[in-house]
């Protein structure tokens, strides 16, 4: 799984959540990473699904630090 920070843009590769309607390729912005390591993402379509490291996979499109260079 990619290392990310709040504000980074990401793309969903795979999730184990059987109830989500998010398609592979969905894009969103990292909101926060909680104490358990769950990456909470505000998806562009309005979903607020958190991803679990090791179970779900995503890629960082453009880290926030690079976006400001």
Short mmCIF file of C-alpha atoms in Angstrom, two decimals:
data_model
loop_
_atom_site.label_atom_id
_atom_site.label_comp_id
_atom_site.label_asym_id
_atom_site.label_seq_id
_atom_site.Cartn_x
_atom_site.Cartn_y
_atom_site.Cartn_z
CA UNK A 1 0.00 0.00 0.00
CA UNK A 2 1.19 3.48 -0.76
CA UNK A 3 2.23 5.78 2.08
CA UNK A 4 -0.02 8.80 2.16
CA UNK A 5 -0.90 11.91 4.11
CA UNK A 6 -4.03 14.03 4.57
CA UNK A 7 -4.71 16.02 1.40
CA UNK A 8 -3.16 13.45 -0.97
CA UNK A 9 -5.21 12.41 -3.99
CA UNK A 10 -5.69 8.65 -4.33
CA UNK A 11 -7.22 6.05 -6.65
CA UNK A 12 -8.93 2.87 -5.41
CA UNK A 13 -7.29 -0.35 -6.61
CA UNK A 14 -9.22 -2.88 -4.46
CA UNK A 15 -11.35 -2.97 -1.32
CA UNK A 16 -12.60 -5.89 0.72
CA UNK A 17 -15.77 -4.03 1.79
CA UNK A 18 -18.63 -6.12 0.36
CA UNK A 19 -21.16 -3.31 0.80
CA UNK A 20 -19.43 -0.42 -0.97
CA UNK A 21 -20.57 0.76 -4.37
CA UNK A 22 -17.20 2.38 -5.08
CA UNK A 23 -15.81 1.12 -8.39
CA UNK A 24 -12.17 0.26 -8.98
CA UNK A 25 -10.54 3.46 -10.17
CA UNK A 26 -12.60 5.75 -7.92
CA UNK A 27 -10.68 8.85 -6.86
CA UNK A 28 -10.70 10.78 -3.63
CA UNK A 29 -8.78 12.85 -1.12
CA UNK A 30 -7.27 11.52 2.11
CA UNK A 31 -9.02 13.19 5.07
CA UNK A 32 -7.13 11.60 7.95
CA UNK A 33 -5.33 8.51 9.14
CA UNK A 34 -6.59 7.36 12.53
CA UNK A 35 -4.73 5.69 15.39
CA UNK A 36 -5.54 2.23 14.04
CA UNK A 37 -4.01 3.16 10.66
CA UNK A 38 -7.32 3.31 8.78
CA UNK A 39 -7.05 5.78 5.90
CA UNK A 40 -10.25 7.85 5.77
CA UNK A 41 -10.98 9.14 2.27
CA UNK A 42 -13.52 11.62 0.95
CA UNK A 43 -14.32 10.05 -2.40
CA UNK A 44 -15.21 12.34 -5.29
CA UNK A 45 -18.66 10.72 -5.60
CA UNK A 46 -19.54 11.62 -1.99
CA UNK A 47 -18.69 8.35 -0.23
CA UNK A 48 -16.69 8.49 3.00
CA UNK A 49 -15.13 5.01 3.03
CA UNK A 50 -12.05 4.31 5.13
CA UNK A 51 -9.51 1.80 3.82
CA UNK A 52 -7.72 -0.74 6.01
CA UNK A 53 -3.99 -1.18 5.35
CA UNK A 54 -3.15 -4.71 4.29
CA UNK A 55 -6.74 -5.52 3.32
CA UNK A 56 -7.58 -2.68 0.92
CA UNK A 57 -5.33 -1.19 -1.75
CA UNK A 58 -5.04 2.24 -3.35
CA UNK A 59 -2.40 4.30 -5.08
CA UNK A 60 -1.35 7.87 -4.39
CA UNK A 61 -1.86 9.95 -7.52
CA UNK A 62 0.01 13.06 -6.44
CA UNK A 63 1.28 13.52 -2.89
CA UNK A 64 0.27 16.87 -1.43
CA UNK A 65 3.92 17.81 -0.84
CA UNK A 66 4.71 17.43 -4.57
CA UNK A 67 1.58 19.31 -5.61
CA UNK A 68 2.97 22.48 -3.99
CA UNK A 69 6.43 22.30 -5.60
#
